CSV table of C-alpha atoms in Angstrom, one decimal:
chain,number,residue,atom,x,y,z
K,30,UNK,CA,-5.5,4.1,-23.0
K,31,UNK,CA,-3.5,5.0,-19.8
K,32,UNK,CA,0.4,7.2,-21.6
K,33,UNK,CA,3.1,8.3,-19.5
K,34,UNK,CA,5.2,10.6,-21.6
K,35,UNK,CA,8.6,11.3,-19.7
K,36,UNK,CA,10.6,14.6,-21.0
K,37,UNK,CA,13.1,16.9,-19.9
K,38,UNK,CA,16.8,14.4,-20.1
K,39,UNK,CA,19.2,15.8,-21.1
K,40,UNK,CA,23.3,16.3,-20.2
K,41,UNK,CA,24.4,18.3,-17.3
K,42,UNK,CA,27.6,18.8,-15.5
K,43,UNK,CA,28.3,17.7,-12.0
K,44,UNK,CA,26.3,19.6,-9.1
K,45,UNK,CA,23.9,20.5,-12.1
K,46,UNK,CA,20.4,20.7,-11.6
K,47,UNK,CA,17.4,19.0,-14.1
K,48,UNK,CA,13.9,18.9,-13.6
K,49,UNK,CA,12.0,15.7,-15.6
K,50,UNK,CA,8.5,15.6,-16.3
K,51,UNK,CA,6.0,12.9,-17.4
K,52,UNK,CA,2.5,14.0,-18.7
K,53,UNK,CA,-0.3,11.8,-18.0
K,54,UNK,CA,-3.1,10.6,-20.1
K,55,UNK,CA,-5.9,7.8,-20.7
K,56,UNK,CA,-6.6,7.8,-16.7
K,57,UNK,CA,-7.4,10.0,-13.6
K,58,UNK,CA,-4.1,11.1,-12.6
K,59,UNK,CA,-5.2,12.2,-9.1
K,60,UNK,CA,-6.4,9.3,-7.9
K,61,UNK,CA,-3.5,7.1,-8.3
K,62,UNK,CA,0.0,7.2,-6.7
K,63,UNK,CA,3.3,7.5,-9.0
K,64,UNK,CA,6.7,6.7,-8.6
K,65,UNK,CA,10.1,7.3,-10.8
K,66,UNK,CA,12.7,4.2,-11.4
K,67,UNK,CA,16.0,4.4,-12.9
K,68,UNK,CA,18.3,2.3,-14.9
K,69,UNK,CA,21.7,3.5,-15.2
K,70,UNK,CA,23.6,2.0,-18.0
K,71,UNK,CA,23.8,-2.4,-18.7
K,72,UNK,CA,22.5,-2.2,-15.0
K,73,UNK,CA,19.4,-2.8,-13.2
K,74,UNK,CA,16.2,-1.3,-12.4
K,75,UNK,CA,16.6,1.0,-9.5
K,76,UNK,CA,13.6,2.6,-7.1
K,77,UNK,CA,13.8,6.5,-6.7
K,78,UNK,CA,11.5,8.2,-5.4
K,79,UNK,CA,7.3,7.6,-5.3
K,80,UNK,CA,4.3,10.0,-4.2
K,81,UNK,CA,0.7,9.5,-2.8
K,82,UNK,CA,-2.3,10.7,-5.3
K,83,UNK,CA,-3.0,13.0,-2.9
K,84,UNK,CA,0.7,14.4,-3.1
K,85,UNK,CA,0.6,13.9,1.1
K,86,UNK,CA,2.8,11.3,1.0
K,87,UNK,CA,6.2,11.4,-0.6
K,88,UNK,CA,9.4,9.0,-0.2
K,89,UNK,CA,12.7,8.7,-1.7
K,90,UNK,CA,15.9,6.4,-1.9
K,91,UNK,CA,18.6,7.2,0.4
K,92,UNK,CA,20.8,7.4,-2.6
K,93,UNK,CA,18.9,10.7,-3.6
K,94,UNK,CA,17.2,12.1,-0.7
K,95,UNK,CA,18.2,15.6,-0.2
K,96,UNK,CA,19.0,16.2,-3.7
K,97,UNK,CA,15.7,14.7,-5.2
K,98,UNK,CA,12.3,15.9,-4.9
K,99,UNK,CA,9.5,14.5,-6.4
K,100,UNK,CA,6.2,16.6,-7.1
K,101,UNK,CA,3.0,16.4,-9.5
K,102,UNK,CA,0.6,18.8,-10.7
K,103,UNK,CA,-3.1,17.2,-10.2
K,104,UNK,CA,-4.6,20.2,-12.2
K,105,UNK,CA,-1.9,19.6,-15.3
K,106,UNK,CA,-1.9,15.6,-15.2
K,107,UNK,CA,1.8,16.0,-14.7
K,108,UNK,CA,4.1,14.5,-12.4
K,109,UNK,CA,7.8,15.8,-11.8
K,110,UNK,CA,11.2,15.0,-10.2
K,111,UNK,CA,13.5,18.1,-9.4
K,112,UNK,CA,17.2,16.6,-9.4
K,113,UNK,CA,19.8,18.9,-7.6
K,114,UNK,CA,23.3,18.3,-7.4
K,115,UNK,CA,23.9,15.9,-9.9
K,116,UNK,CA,26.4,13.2,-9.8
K,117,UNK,CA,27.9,11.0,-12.4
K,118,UNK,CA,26.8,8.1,-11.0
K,119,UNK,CA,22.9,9.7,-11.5
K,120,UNK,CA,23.3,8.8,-15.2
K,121,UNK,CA,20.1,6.6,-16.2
K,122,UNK,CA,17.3,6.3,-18.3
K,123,UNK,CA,14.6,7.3,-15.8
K,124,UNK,CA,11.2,6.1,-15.7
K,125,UNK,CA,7.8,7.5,-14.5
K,126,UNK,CA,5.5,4.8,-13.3
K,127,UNK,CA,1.8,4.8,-12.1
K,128,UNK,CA,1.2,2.7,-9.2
K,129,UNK,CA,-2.1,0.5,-8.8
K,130,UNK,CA,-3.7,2.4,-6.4
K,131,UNK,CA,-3.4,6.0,-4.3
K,132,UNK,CA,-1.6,5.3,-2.1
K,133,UNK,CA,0.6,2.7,-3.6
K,134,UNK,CA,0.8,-0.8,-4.6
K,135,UNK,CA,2.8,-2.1,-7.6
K,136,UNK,CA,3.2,-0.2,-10.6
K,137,UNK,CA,1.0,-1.0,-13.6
K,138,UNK,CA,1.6,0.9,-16.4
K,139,UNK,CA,5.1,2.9,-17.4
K,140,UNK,CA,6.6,5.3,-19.7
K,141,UNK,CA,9.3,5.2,-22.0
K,142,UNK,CA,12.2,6.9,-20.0
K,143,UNK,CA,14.4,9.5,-20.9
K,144,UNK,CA,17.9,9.6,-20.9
K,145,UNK,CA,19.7,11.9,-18.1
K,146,UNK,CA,23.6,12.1,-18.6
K,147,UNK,CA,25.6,13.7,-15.5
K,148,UNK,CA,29.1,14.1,-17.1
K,149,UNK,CA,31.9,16.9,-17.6
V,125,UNK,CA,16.4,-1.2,3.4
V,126,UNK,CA,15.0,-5.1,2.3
V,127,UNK,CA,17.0,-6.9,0.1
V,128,UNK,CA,15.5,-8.8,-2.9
V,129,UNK,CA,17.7,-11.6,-3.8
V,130,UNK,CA,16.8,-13.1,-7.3
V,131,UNK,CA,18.2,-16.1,-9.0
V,132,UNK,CA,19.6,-17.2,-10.9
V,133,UNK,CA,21.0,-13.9,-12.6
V,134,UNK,CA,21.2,-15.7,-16.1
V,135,UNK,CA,19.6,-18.5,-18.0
V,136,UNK,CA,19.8,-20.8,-20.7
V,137,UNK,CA,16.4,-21.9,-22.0
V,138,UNK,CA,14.7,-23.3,-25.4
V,139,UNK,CA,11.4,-22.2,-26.8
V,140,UNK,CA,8.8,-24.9,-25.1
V,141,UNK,CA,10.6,-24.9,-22.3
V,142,UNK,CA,9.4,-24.5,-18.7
V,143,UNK,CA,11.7,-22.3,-16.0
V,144,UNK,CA,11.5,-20.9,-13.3
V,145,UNK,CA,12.9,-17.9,-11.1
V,146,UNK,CA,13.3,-16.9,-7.8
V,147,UNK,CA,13.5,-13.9,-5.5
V,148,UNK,CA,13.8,-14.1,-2.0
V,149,UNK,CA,13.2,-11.5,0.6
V,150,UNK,CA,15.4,-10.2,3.6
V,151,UNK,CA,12.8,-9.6,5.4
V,152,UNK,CA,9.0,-11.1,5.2
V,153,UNK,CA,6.9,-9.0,3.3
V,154,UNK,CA,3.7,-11.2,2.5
V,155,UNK,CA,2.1,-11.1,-0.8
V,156,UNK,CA,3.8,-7.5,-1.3
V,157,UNK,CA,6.0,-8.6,-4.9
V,158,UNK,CA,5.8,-7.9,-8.2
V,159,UNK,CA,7.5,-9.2,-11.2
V,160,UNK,CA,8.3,-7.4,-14.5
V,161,UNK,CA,9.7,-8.2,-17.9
V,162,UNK,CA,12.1,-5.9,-19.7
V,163,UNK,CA,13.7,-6.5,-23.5
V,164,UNK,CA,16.6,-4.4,-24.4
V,165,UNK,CA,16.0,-1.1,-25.2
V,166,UNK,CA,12.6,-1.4,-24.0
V,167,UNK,CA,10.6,-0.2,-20.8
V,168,UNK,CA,9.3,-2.7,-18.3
V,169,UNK,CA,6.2,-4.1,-18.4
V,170,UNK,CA,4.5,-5.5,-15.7
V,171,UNK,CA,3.7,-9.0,-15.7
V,172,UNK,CA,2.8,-9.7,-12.2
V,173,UNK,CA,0.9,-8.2,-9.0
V,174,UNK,CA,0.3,-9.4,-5.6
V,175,UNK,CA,3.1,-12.5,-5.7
V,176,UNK,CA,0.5,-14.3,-8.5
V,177,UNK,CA,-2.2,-12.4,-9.8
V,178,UNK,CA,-1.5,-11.4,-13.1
V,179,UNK,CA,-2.2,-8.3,-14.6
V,180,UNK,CA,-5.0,-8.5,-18.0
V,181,UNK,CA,-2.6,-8.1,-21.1
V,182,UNK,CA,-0.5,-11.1,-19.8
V,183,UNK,CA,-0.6,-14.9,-20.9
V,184,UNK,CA,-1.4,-17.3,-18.7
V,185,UNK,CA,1.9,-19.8,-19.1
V,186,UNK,CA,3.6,-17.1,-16.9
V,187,UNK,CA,2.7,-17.8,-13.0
V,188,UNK,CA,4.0,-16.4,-9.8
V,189,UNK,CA,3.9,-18.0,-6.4
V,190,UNK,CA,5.1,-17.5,-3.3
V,191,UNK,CA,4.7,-15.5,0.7
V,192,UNK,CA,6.7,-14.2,3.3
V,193,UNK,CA,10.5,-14.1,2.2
V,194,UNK,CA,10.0,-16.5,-1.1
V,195,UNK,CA,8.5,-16.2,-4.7
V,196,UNK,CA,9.2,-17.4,-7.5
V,197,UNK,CA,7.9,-16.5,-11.3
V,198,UNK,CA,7.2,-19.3,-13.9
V,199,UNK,CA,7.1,-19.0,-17.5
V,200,UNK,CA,5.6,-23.0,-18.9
V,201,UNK,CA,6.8,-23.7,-22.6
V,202,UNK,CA,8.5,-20.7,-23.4
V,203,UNK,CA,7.7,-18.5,-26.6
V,204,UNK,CA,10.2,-16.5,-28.8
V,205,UNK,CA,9.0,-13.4,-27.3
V,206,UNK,CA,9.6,-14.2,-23.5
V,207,UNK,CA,13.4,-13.9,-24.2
V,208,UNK,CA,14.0,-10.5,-21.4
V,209,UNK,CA,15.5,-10.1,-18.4
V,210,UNK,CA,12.8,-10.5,-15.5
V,211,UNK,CA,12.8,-8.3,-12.4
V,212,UNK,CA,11.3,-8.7,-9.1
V,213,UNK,CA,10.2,-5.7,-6.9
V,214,UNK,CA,8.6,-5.7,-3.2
V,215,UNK,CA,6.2,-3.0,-2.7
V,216,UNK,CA,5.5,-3.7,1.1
V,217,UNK,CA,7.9,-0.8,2.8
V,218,UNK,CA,9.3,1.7,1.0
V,219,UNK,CA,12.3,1.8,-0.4
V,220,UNK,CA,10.3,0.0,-3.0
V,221,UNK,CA,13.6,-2.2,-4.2
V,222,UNK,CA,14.3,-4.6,-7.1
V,223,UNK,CA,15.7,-7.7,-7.4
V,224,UNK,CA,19.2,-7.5,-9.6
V,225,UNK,CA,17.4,-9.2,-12.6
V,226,UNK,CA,17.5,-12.4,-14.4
V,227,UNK,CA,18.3,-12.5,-18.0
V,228,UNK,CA,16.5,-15.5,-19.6
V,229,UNK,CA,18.2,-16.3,-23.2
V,230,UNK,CA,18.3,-18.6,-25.8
């Protein structure tokens, strides 16, 4: 059974930094691309950032490029998003996803979220 | 950045009944869209791959159709359960962007 298990949310001031992880199970995490979405409050779902299997390819959202970077452990099953300079309006529940394939495609499976709160 | 325009953002349906949504694309983007259901308080789930192939834990009264700029999603006599909001999501260029949602509700 493929599991995402997201962790590391939590409240941080403004220009804070927070690093989320989401452990992996159930499936062979290298081979398969991943992505984070985000969902700030009574709003929408929201693309952030995504990287190949192979951890070659990486993208993000203008909105957090810069301050974002996304990363995974093949040797740990992990994958992990490294948020710098944290703005309110980065408040959201935030997702990790697996993606179809390894180098993309659409996302099958997700985790539960956890809850990142940017605020003073 | 392609724009994913869905519609309607809400709607009013009865359990039996058929509906459909629509998302429509700024730019062409083939067979590249995905469509996912999300209750409240819930993560997505994925209902939809490829513009109609669905994935192997849905039922089939949901469909999707649709290439180029425009898809739709169609649920045929609605159950209890399919009351969510639906997203669509192109996956053809990155930024991999979402439509804003369409709440379906009783």
């Amino acid at each position: 059974e493929v599991q995402l298990v997201e962790s590391g949310g939590d409240l941080v001031q403004p220009g804070g930094s927070l690093r989320l992880s989401c452990a992996a199970s159930g499936f062979t995490f290298s081979y398969y691309a991943m992505t984070w979405v985000r969902q700030a409050p009574g709003k929408g779902l929201e693309w952030v950032s995504g990287i190949s299997g192979s951890r070659v390819s990486t993208d993000y959202a203008d909105s957090v490029k810069g301050r974002f970077t996304i990363s995974r452990d093949n040797s740990k099953n992990t994958l992990y998003l490294q948020m710098n300079s944290l703005r309110a309006e980065d408040t959201a529940v935030y997702y990790c996803a697996r993606h179809e394939g390894g180098g993309g495609g659409s996302v099958d499976y997700w985790g539960q979220g956890t809850l990142v709160t940017v605020s003073s | 950045d392609i724009q994913m325009t869905q519609s309607p953002s809400s709607l009013s349906a009865s359990v039996g009944d058929r509906v459909t949504i629509t998302c429509r694309a700024s730019l062409g983007i083939g067979s590249w869209v995905a469509w996912y259901q999300q209750k409240p308080e819930e993560a997505p789930k994925s209902l939809i791959h490829a513009a109609s192939s669905l994935q192997n834990w849905v039922p089939s009264r949901f469909s999707g159709t649709g290439s180029g700029t425009n898809f739709t999603l169609t649920i045929t006599s609605l159950q209890p359960e399919d009351f969510a909001t639906y997203y669509c999501q192109q996956y053809s260029t990155y930024p991999h962007t979402f439509g804003q949602g369409t709440k379906l509700e009783i």
